[in-house]
Amino acid sequence: MGLRSLGTIRKNRLMGCTLEEDRDLLRRGRGSSDFRVDNDAKLAVVKWADNKTVTLVSSCASVNPVGQVRRYSKEEKKKISVPCPKIVSEYNTHMGGVDLADMMIALYRTPAKSHRWYLALFWQMVDIAVNNAWILHRRDAAPLGQKHNCLKAFRLDVAKGHYPEKQKRGRPSEGNEDNTPPRIIKQPKVPRPVDDMRYDGTDHFSIVSVKGRCRMCQDGQTSIVCQKCKVRLCIVTGQNPRNCFHSFHCQ
């Protein structure tokens, strides 16, 4: 599928792939290794001896090029250079990603309990996708000179973008002294979408709906609605042309 993979593997999972015994590899000295390559499956299996032996399998790295790592030697009482295969250095560089992903999910897990087991898998994937999006947001904010949001604020913005809160018209009443029934608003004011969704420049299509007041101008009446933002925006031609649809989506 074109996905790169690299990780450790147990000796009883090698499925007939014979490697040098641990004691023989350790007898050869620290930094020694043995490997096998399956060209059909495009996999490389490497056993490397450090203080103990470790077996790794990968579809994107093998032994070469062999580098050097610093290890402390009890015999010489100092750090020495030890040969290190490429697959080991790649594993040490990128290890811990699964633990970090689990930690980030545990911080703000989606509280959805159900007896249907597959829903737990679905919300797990949603949490992973949101966390990955936050990592990209944090990475891209610095070059743009912007301050990135924390993970909690980012998740709240994503939730508001999909489920905006409805706002009621008028000032909030402090009390009801005359015992009059409260006024029921049949069509509450449409909430303004969050700025990240409003200015993203993606999938803002105009559709025709019930005619109503434009969100950008005072006197505009239009039946054009942004399909993504769910707001009415007018486009007027003639002596006083204006394009509220374009102005609303541009910073």
C-alpha positions as protocol buffer text, in pm:
chain_id: "A"
residue {
  index: 1
  type: MET
  ca { x: 0 y: 0 z: 0 }
}
residue {
  index: 2
  type: GLY
  ca { x: 304 y: 228 z: -4 }
}
residue {
  index: 3
  type: LEU
  ca { x: 314 y: 273 z: 374 }
}
residue {
  index: 4
  type: ARG
  ca { x: 652 y: 267 z: 545 }
}
residue {
  index: 5
  type: SER
  ca { x: 679 y: 45 z: 851 }
}
residue {
  index: 6
  type: LEU
  ca { x: 950 y: -17 z: 1107 }
}
residue {
  index: 7
  type: GLY
  ca { x: 937 y: -182 z: 1449 }
}
residue {
  index: 8
  type: THR
  ca { x: 1063 y: -451 z: 1680 }
}
residue {
  index: 9
  type: ILE
  ca { x: 954 y: -811 z: 1646 }
}
residue {
  index: 10
  type: ARG
  ca { x: 968 y: -1116 z: 1873 }
}
residue {
  index: 11
  type: LYS
  ca { x: 1175 y: -1420 z: 1783 }
}
residue {
  index: 12
  type: ASN
  ca { x: 867 y: -1647 z: 1769 }
}
residue {
  index: 13
  type: ARG
  ca { x: 709 y: -1421 z: 1503 }
}
residue {
  index: 14
  type: LEU
  ca { x: 982 y: -1459 z: 1242 }
}
residue {
  index: 15
  type: MET
  ca { x: 793 y: -1737 z: 1055 }
}
residue {
  index: 16
  type: GLY
  ca { x: 1095 y: -1948 z: 955 }
}
residue {
  index: 17
  type: CYS
  ca { x: 1344 y: -1663 z: 918 }
}
residue {
  index: 18
  type: THR
  ca { x: 1657 y: -1800 z: 1089 }
}
residue {
  index: 19
  type: LEU
  ca { x: 1904 y: -1553 z: 1238 }
}
residue {
  index: 20
  type: GLU
  ca { x: 2220 y: -1599 z: 1436 }
}
residue {
  index: 21
  type: GLU
  ca { x: 2171 y: -1706 z: 1797 }
}
residue {
  index: 22
  type: ASP
  ca { x: 2183 y: -1439 z: 2067 }
}
residue {
  index: 23
  type: ARG
  ca { x: 2481 y: -1587 z: 2250 }
}
residue {
  index: 24
  type: ASP
  ca { x: 2684 y: -1617 z: 1927 }
}
residue {
  index: 25
  type: LEU
  ca { x: 2601 y: -1259 z: 1833 }
}
residue {
  index: 26
  type: LEU
  ca { x: 2698 y: -1126 z: 2177 }
}
residue {
  index: 27
  type: ARG
  ca { x: 3020 y: -1329 z: 2167 }
}
residue {
  index: 28
  type: ARG
  ca { x: 3119 y: -1147 z: 1846 }
}
residue {
  index: 29
  type: GLY
  ca { x: 3109 y: -819 z: 2035 }
}
residue {
  index: 30
  type: ARG
  ca { x: 2897 y: -513 z: 2087 }
}
residue {
  index: 31
  type: GLY
  ca { x: 2762 y: -365 z: 1763 }
}
residue {
  index: 32
  type: SER
  ca { x: 2761 y: -691 z: 1567 }
}
residue {
  index: 33
  type: SER
  ca { x: 2452 y: -775 z: 1361 }
}
residue {
  index: 34
  type: ASP
  ca { x: 2290 y: -1034 z: 1139 }
}
residue {
  index: 35
  type: PHE
  ca { x: 2016 y: -978 z: 883 }
}
residue {
  index: 36
  type: ARG
  ca { x: 1792 y: -1140 z: 623 }
}
residue {
  index: 37
  type: VAL
  ca { x: 1610 y: -973 z: 331 }
}
residue {
  index: 38
  type: ASP
  ca { x: 1293 y: -1095 z: 156 }
}
residue {
  index: 39
  type: ASN
  ca { x: 1284 y: -931 z: -187 }
}
residue {
  index: 40
  type: ASP
  ca { x: 936 y: -1065 z: -265 }
}
residue {
  index: 41
  type: ALA
  ca { x: 775 y: -926 z: 51 }
}
residue {
  index: 42
  type: LYS
  ca { x: 1014 y: -625 z: 49 }
}
residue {
  index: 43
  type: LEU
  ca { x: 1106 y: -674 z: 415 }
}
residue {
  index: 44
  type: ALA
  ca { x: 1437 y: -663 z: 599 }
}
residue {
  index: 45
  type: VAL
  ca { x: 1490 y: -839 z: 934 }
}
residue {
  index: 46
  type: VAL
  ca { x: 1792 y: -730 z: 1138 }
}
residue {
  index: 47
  type: LYS
  ca { x: 1922 y: -857 z: 1473 }
}
residue {
  index: 48
  type: TRP
  ca { x: 2162 y: -619 z: 1646 }
}
residue {
  index: 49
  type: ALA
  ca { x: 2367 y: -673 z: 1961 }
}
residue {
  index: 50
  type: ASP
  ca { x: 2397 y: -392 z: 2214 }
}
residue {
  index: 51
  type: ASN
  ca { x: 2388 y: -481 z: 2585 }
}
residue {
  index: 52
  type: LYS
  ca { x: 2128 y: -734 z: 2470 }
}
residue {
  index: 53
  type: THR
  ca { x: 2008 y: -836 z: 2127 }
}
residue {
  index: 54
  type: VAL
  ca { x: 1713 y: -669 z: 1956 }
}
residue {
  index: 55
  type: THR
  ca { x: 1535 y: -779 z: 1639 }
}
residue {
  index: 56
  type: LEU
  ca { x: 1375 y: -528 z: 1405 }
}
residue {
  index: 57
  type: VAL
  ca { x: 1179 y: -559 z: 1082 }
}
residue {
  index: 58
  type: SER
  ca { x: 1118 y: -284 z: 827 }
}
residue {
  index: 59
  type: SER
  ca { x: 989 y: -220 z: 477 }
}
residue {
  index: 60
  type: CYS
  ca { x: 1194 y: 100 z: 433 }
}
residue {
  index: 61
  type: ALA
  ca { x: 1533 y: 48 z: 604 }
}
residue {
  index: 62
  type: SER
  ca { x: 1800 y: -221 z: 634 }
}
residue {
  index: 63
  type: VAL
  ca { x: 2159 y: -252 z: 759 }
}
residue {
  index: 64
  type: ASN
  ca { x: 2336 y: -10 z: 526 }
}
residue {
  index: 65
  type: PRO
  ca { x: 2457 y: 253 z: 569 }
}
residue {
  index: 66
  type: VAL
  ca { x: 2612 y: 151 z: 901 }
}
residue {
  index: 67
  type: GLY
  ca { x: 2662 y: 444 z: 1138 }
}
residue {
  index: 68
  type: GLN
  ca { x: 2823 y: 490 z: 1476 }
}
residue {
  index: 69
  type: VAL
  ca { x: 2667 y: 543 z: 1820 }
}
residue {
  index: 70
  type: ARG
  ca { x: 2830 y: 626 z: 2152 }
}
residue {
  index: 71
  type: ARG
  ca { x: 2802 y: 366 z: 2429 }
}
residue {
  index: 72
  type: TYR
  ca { x: 2966 y: 344 z: 2771 }
}
residue {
  index: 73
  type: SER
  ca { x: 3216 y: 60 z: 2812 }
}
residue {
  index: 74
  type: LYS
  ca { x: 3264 y: -86 z: 3160 }
}
residue {
  index: 75
  type: GLU
  ca { x: 3598 y: -236 z: 3060 }
}
residue {
  index: 76
  type: GLU
  ca { x: 3750 y: 86 z: 2925 }
}
residue {
  index: 77
  type: LYS
  ca { x: 3562 y: 314 z: 3169 }
}
residue {
  index: 78
  type: LYS
  ca { x: 3462 y: 555 z: 2891 }
}
residue {
  index: 79
  type: LYS
  ca { x: 3230 y: 596 z: 2596 }
}
residue {
  index: 80
  type: ILE
  ca { x: 3326 y: 415 z: 2278 }
}
residue {
  index: 81
  type: SER
  ca { x: 3195 y: 409 z: 1922 }
}
residue {
  index: 82
  type: VAL
  ca { x: 2974 y: 112 z: 1836 }
}
residue {
  index: 83
  type: PRO
  ca { x: 2856 y: 20 z: 1483 }
}
residue {
  index: 84
  type: CYS
  ca { x: 2486 y: 79 z: 1440 }
}
residue {
  index: 85
  type: PRO
  ca { x: 2276 y: -33 z: 1139 }
}
residue {
  index: 86
  type: LYS
  ca { x: 2053 y: 217 z: 963 }
}
residue {
  index: 87
  type: ILE
  ca { x: 1735 y: 41 z: 1076 }
}
residue {
  index: 88
  type: VAL
  ca { x: 1831 y: 87 z: 1443 }
}
residue {
  index: 89
  type: SER
  ca { x: 1908 y: 458 z: 1407 }
}
residue {
  index: 90
  type: GLU
  ca { x: 1576 y: 513 z: 1226 }
}
residue {
  index: 91
  type: TYR
  ca { x: 1389 y: 329 z: 1500 }
}
residue {
  index: 92
  type: ASN
  ca { x: 1554 y: 536 z: 1775 }
}
residue {
  index: 93
  type: THR
  ca { x: 1471 y: 858 z: 1591 }
}
residue {
  index: 94
  type: HIS
  ca { x: 1101 y: 789 z: 1539 }
}
residue {
  index: 95
  type: MET
  ca { x: 1012 y: 565 z: 1833 }
}
residue {
  index: 96
  type: GLY
  ca { x: 750 y: 679 z: 2085 }
}
residue {
  index: 97
  type: GLY
  ca { x: 491 y: 797 z: 1833 }
}
residue {
  index: 98
  type: VAL
  ca { x: 226 y: 548 z: 1944 }
}
residue {
  index: 99
  type: ASP
  ca { x: 278 y: 632 z: 2311 }
}
residue {
  index: 100
  type: LEU
  ca { x: 254 y: 1005 z: 2234 }
}
residue {
  index: 101
  type: ALA
  ca { x: -66 y: 952 z: 2033 }
}
residue {
  index: 102
  type: ASP
  ca { x: -223 y: 752 z: 2319 }
}
residue {
  index: 103
  type: MET
  ca { x: -124 y: 1023 z: 2569 }
}
residue {
  index: 104
  type: MET
  ca { x: -281 y: 1301 z: 2358 }
}
residue {
  index: 105
  type: ILE
  ca { x: -603 y: 1102 z: 2315 }
}
residue {
  index: 106
  type: ALA
  ca { x: -623 y: 1037 z: 2689 }
}
residue {
  index: 107
  type: LEU
  ca { x: -609 y: 1413 z: 2759 }
}
residue {
  index: 108
  type: TYR
  ca { x: -941 y: 1492 z: 2588 }
}
residue {
  index: 109
  type: ARG
  ca { x: -1106 y: 1168 z: 2487 }
}
residue {
  index: 110
  type: THR
  ca { x: -1444 y: 1187 z: 2314 }
}
residue {
  index: 111
  type: PRO
  ca { x: -1698 y: 1081 z: 2582 }
}
residue {
  index: 112
  type: ALA
  ca { x: -1907 y: 841 z: 2375 }
}
residue {
  index: 113
  type: LYS
  ca { x: -2004 y: 516 z: 2545 }
}
residue {
  index: 114
  type: SER
  ca { x: -2191 y: 249 z: 2355 }
}
residue {
  index: 115
  type: HIS
  ca { x: -2249 y: -126 z: 2357 }
}
residue {
  index: 116
  type: ARG
  ca { x: -2164 y: -129 z: 1986 }
}
residue {
  index: 117
  type: TRP
  ca { x: -1791 y: -201 z: 1983 }
}
residue {
  index: 118
  type: TYR
  ca { x: -1725 y: -47 z: 1642 }
}
residue {
  index: 119
  type: LEU
  ca { x: -1829 y: 299 z: 1762 }
}
residue {
  index: 120
  type: ALA
  ca { x: -1532 y: 297 z: 2000 }
}
residue {
  index: 121
  type: LEU
  ca { x: -1303 y: 238 z: 1700 }
}
residue {
  index: 122
  type: PHE
  ca { x: -1475 y: 519 z: 1509 }
}
residue {
  index: 123
  type: TRP
  ca { x: -1429 y: 778 z: 1786 }
}
residue {
  index: 124
  type: GLN
  ca { x: -1072 y: 661 z: 1838 }
}
residue {
  index: 125
  type: MET
  ca { x: -999 y: 742 z: 1472 }
}
residue {
  index: 126
  type: VAL
  ca { x: -1175 y: 1079 z: 1505 }
}
residue {
  index: 127
  type: ASP
  ca { x: -959 y: 1167 z: 1807 }
}
residue {
  index: 128
  type: ILE
  ca { x: -643 y: 1065 z: 1620 }
}
residue {
  index: 129
  type: ALA
  ca { x: -744 y: 1278 z: 1320 }
}
residue {
  index: 130
  type: VAL
  ca { x: -813 y: 1585 z: 1538 }
}
residue {
  index: 131
  type: ASN
  ca { x: -481 y: 1546 z: 1721 }
}
residue {
  index: 132
  type: ASN
  ca { x: -292 y: 1511 z: 1393 }
}
residue {
  index: 133
  type: ALA
  ca { x: -465 y: 1826 z: 1266 }
}
residue {
  index: 134
  type: TRP
  ca { x: -355 y: 2012 z: 1581 }
}
residue {
  index: 135
  type: ILE
  ca { x: 6 y: 1902 z: 1526 }
}
residue {
  index: 136
  type: LEU
  ca { x: -7 y: 2042 z: 1170 }
}
residue {
  index: 137
  type: HIS
  ca { x: -168 y: 2362 z: 1302 }
}
residue {
  index: 138
  type: ARG
  ca { x: 112 y: 2403 z: 1557 }
}
residue {
  index: 139
  type: ARG
  ca { x: 377 y: 2338 z: 1293 }
}
residue {
  index: 140
  type: ASP
  ca { x: 234 y: 2584 z: 1038 }
}
residue {
  index: 141
  type: ALA
  ca { x: 152 y: 2864 z: 1284 }
}
residue {
  index: 142
  type: ALA
  ca { x: 515 y: 2956 z: 1358 }
}
residue {
  index: 143
  type: PRO
  ca { x: 622 y: 3029 z: 995 }
}
residue {
  index: 144
  type: LEU
  ca { x: 312 y: 3247 z: 956 }
}
residue {
  index: 145
  type: GLY
  ca { x: 400 y: 3448 z: 1266 }
}
residue {
  index: 146
  type: GLN
  ca { x: 87 y: 3334 z: 1450 }
}
residue {
  index: 147
  type: LYS
  ca { x: 45 y: 3193 z: 1799 }
}
residue {
  index: 148
  type: HIS
  ca { x: -93 y: 2841 z: 1792 }
}
residue {
  index: 149
  type: ASN
  ca { x: -387 y: 2739 z: 2007 }
}
residue {
  index: 150
  type: CYS
  ca { x: -357 y: 2480 z: 2278 }
}
residue {
  index: 151
  type: LEU
  ca { x: -506 y: 2137 z: 2211 }
}
residue {
  index: 152
  type: LYS
  ca { x: -818 y: 2205 z: 2418 }
}
residue {
  index: 153
  type: ALA
  ca { x: -894 y: 2536 z: 2241 }
}
residue {
  index: 154
  type: PHE
  ca { x: -830 y: 2373 z: 1902 }
}
residue {
  index: 155
  type: ARG
  ca { x: -1077 y: 2091 z: 1975 }
}
residue {
  index: 156
  type: LEU
  ca { x: -1336 y: 2348 z: 2086 }
}
residue {
  index: 157
  type: ASP
  ca { x: -1292 y: 2540 z: 1759 }
}
residue {
  index: 158
  type: VAL
  ca { x: -1340 y: 2218 z: 1561 }
}
residue {
  index: 159
  type: ALA
  ca { x: -1658 y: 2141 z: 1757 }
}
residue {
  index: 160
  type: LYS
  ca { x: -1794 y: 2495 z: 1707 }
}
residue {
  index: 161
  type: GLY
  ca { x: -1720 y: 2472 z: 1337 }
}
residue {
  index: 162
  type: HIS
  ca { x: -1937 y: 2160 z: 1304 }
}
residue {
  index: 163
  type: TYR
  ca { x: -2200 y: 2239 z: 1568 }
}
residue {
  index: 164
  type: PRO
  ca { x: -2224 y: 2618 z: 1617 }
}
residue {
  index: 165
  type: GLU
  ca { x: -2415 y: 2743 z: 1919 }
}
residue {
  index: 166
  type: LYS
  ca { x: -2746 y: 2913 z: 1849 }
}
residue {
  index: 167
  type: GLN
  ca { x: -2776 y: 3272 z: 1966 }
}
residue {
  index: 168
  type: LYS
  ca { x: -3102 y: 3433 z: 2072 }
}
residue {
  index: 169
  type: ARG
  ca { x: -3209 y: 3782 z: 1969 }
}
residue {
  index: 170
  type: GLY
  ca { x: -3251 y: 4071 z: 2211 }
}
residue {
  index: 171
  type: ARG
  ca { x: -3107 y: 4147 z: 2551 }
}
residue {
  index: 172
  type: PRO
  ca { x: -3124 y: 3884 z: 2825 }
}
residue {
  index: 173
  type: SER
  ca { x: -3403 y: 3950 z: 3073 }
}
residue {
  index: 174
  type: GLU
  ca { x: -3312 y: 3988 z: 3441 }
}
residue {
  index: 175
  type: GLY
  ca { x: -3647 y: 3880 z: 3572 }
}
residue {
  index: 176
  type: ASN
  ca { x: -4015 y: 3831 z: 3497 }
}
residue {
  index: 177
  type: GLU
  ca { x: -4198 y: 4048 z: 3750 }
}
residue {
  index: 178
  type: ASP
  ca { x: -4530 y: 4075 z: 3562 }
}
residue {
  index: 179
  type: ASN
  ca { x: -4552 y: 3696 z: 3506 }
}
residue {
  index: 180
  type: THR
  ca { x: -4589 y: 3744 z: 3132 }
}
residue {
  index: 181
  type: PRO
  ca { x: -4508 y: 3438 z: 2921 }
}
residue {
  index: 182
  type: PRO
  ca { x: -4162 y: 3451 z: 2767 }
}
residue {
  index: 183
  type: ARG
  ca { x: -4137 y: 3540 z: 2402 }
}
residue {
  index: 184
  type: ILE
  ca { x: -4072 y: 3241 z: 2181 }
}
residue {
  index: 185
  type: ILE
  ca { x: -3838 y: 3312 z: 1891 }
}
residue {
  index: 186
  type: LYS
  ca { x: -3939 y: 3089 z: 1601 }
}
residue {
  index: 187
  type: GLN
  ca { x: -3629 y: 3157 z: 1394 }
}
residue {
  index: 188
  type: PRO
  ca { x: -3328 y: 3242 z: 1618 }
}
residue {
  index: 189
  type: LYS
  ca { x: -3038 y: 3441 z: 1477 }
}
residue {
  index: 190
  type: VAL
  ca { x: -2797 y: 3232 z: 1272 }
}
residue {
  index: 191
  type: PRO
  ca { x: -2460 y: 3215 z: 1453 }
}
residue {
  index: 192
  type: ARG
  ca { x: -2150 y: 3341 z: 1277 }
}
residue {
  index: 193
  type: PRO
  ca { x: -1912 y: 3058 z: 1182 }
}
residue {
  index: 194
  type: VAL
  ca { x: -1567 y: 3040 z: 1339 }
}
residue {
  index: 195
  type: ASP
  ca { x: -1294 y: 3227 z: 1154 }
}
residue {
  index: 196
  type: ASP
  ca { x: -1095 y: 2912 z: 1071 }
}
residue {
  index: 197
  type: MET
  ca { x: -1392 y: 2775 z: 878 }
}
residue {
  index: 198
  type: ARG
  ca { x: -1502 y: 3113 z: 738 }
}
residue {
  index: 199
  type: TYR
  ca { x: -1166 y: 3200 z: 579 }
}
residue {
  index: 200
  type: ASP
  ca { x: -1036 y: 2855 z: 483 }
}
residue {
  index: 201
  type: GLY
  ca { x: -1134 y: 2902 z: 117 }
}
residue {
  index: 202
  type: THR
  ca { x: -1264 y: 2547 z: 81 }
}
residue {
  index: 203
  type: ASP
  ca { x: -1609 y: 2424 z: -28 }
}
residue {
  index: 204
  type: HIS
  ca { x: -1791 y: 2759 z: 11 }
}
residue {
  index: 205
  type: PHE
  ca { x: -2060 y: 2692 z: -250 }
}
residue {
  index: 206
  type: SER
  ca { x: -2364 y: 2912 z: -307 }
}
residue {
  index: 207
  type: ILE
  ca { x: -2707 y: 2750 z: -302 }
}
residue {
  index: 208
  type: VAL
  ca { x: -3060 y: 2885 z: -335 }
}
residue {
  index: 209
  type: SER
  ca { x: -3278 y: 2885 z: -24 }
}
residue {
  index: 210
  type: VAL
  ca { x: -3562 y: 3083 z: 135 }
}
residue {
  index: 211
  type: LYS
  ca { x: -3523 y: 3458 z: 85 }
}
residue {
  index: 212
  type: GLY
  ca { x: -3402 y: 3654 z: 387 }
}
residue {
  index: 213
  type: ARG
  ca { x: -3174 y: 3932 z: 511 }
}
residue {
  index: 214
  type: CYS
  ca { x: -2809 y: 3941 z: 410 }
}
residue {
  index: 215
  type: ARG
  ca { x: -2556 y: 3897 z: 693 }
}
residue {
  index: 216
  type: MET
  ca { x: -2316 y: 4159 z: 556 }
}
residue {
  index: 217
  type: CYS
  ca { x: -2536 y: 4456 z: 464 }
}
residue {
  index: 218
  type: GLN
  ca { x: -2836 y: 4619 z: 635 }
}
residue {
  index: 219
  type: ASP
  ca { x: -3084 y: 4638 z: 347 }
}
residue {
  index: 220
  type: GLY
  ca { x: -2988 y: 4338 z: 137 }
}
residue {
  index: 221
  type: GLN
  ca { x: -3245 y: 4067 z: 73 }
}
residue {
  index: 222
  type: THR
  ca { x: -3122 y: 3750 z: -91 }
}
residue {
  index: 223
  type: SER
  ca { x: -3195 y: 3385 z: -141 }
}
residue {
  index: 224
  type: ILE
  ca { x: -2826 y: 3291 z: -185 }
}
residue {
  index: 225
  type: VAL
  ca { x: -2687 y: 3088 z: 106 }
}
residue {
  index: 226
  type: CYS
  ca { x: -2334 y: 2965 z: 168 }
}
residue {
  index: 227
  type: GLN
  ca { x: -2366 y: 2588 z: 192 }
}
residue {
  index: 228
  type: LYS
  ca { x: -2081 y: 2556 z: 442 }
}
residue {
  index: 229
  type: CYS
  ca { x: -2130 y: 2864 z: 666 }
}
residue {
  index: 230
  type: LYS
  ca { x: -2513 y: 2845 z: 659 }
}
residue {
  index: 231
  type: VAL
  ca { x: -2555 y: 3225 z: 617 }
}
residue {
  index: 232
  type: ARG
  ca { x: -2735 y: 3437 z: 355 }
}
residue {
  index: 233
  type: LEU
  ca { x: -2508 y: 3661 z: 147 }
}
residue {
  index: 234
  type: CYS
  ca { x: -2625 y: 3883 z: -140 }
}
residue {
  index: 235
  type: ILE
  ca { x: -2473 y: 3942 z: -482 }
}
residue {
  index: 236
  type: VAL
  ca { x: -2608 y: 4260 z: -646 }
}
residue {
  index: 237
  type: THR
  ca { x: -2545 y: 4396 z: -995 }
}
residue {
  index: 238
  type: GLY
  ca { x: -2648 y: 4725 z: -1149 }
}
residue {
  index: 239
  type: GLN
  ca { x: -2577 y: 5084 z: -1044 }
}
residue {
  index: 240
  type: ASN
  ca { x: -2456 y: 4991 z: -692 }
}
residue {
  index: 241
  type: PRO
  ca { x: -2298 y: 4649 z: -731 }
}
residue {
  index: 242
  type: ARG
  ca { x: -2176 y: 4457 z: -430 }
}
residue {
  index: 243
  type: ASN
  ca { x: -2062 y: 4105 z: -360 }
}
residue {
  index: 244
  type: CYS
  ca { x: -2119 y: 4024 z: 4 }
}
residue {
  index: 245
  type: PHE
  ca { x: -2054 y: 3655 z: -65 }
}
residue {
  index: 246
  type: HIS
  ca { x: -1693 y: 3733 z: -161 }
}
residue {
  index: 247
  type: SER
  ca { x: -1641 y: 3996 z: 111 }
}
residue {
  index: 248
  type: PHE
  ca { x: -1769 y: 3766 z: 385 }
}
residue {
  index: 249
  type: HIS
  ca { x: -1512 y: 3496 z: 304 }
}
residue {
  index: 250
  type: CYS
  ca { x: -1207 y: 3727 z: 265 }
}
residue {
  index: 251
  type: GLN
  ca { x: -1005 y: 3863 z: 555 }
}
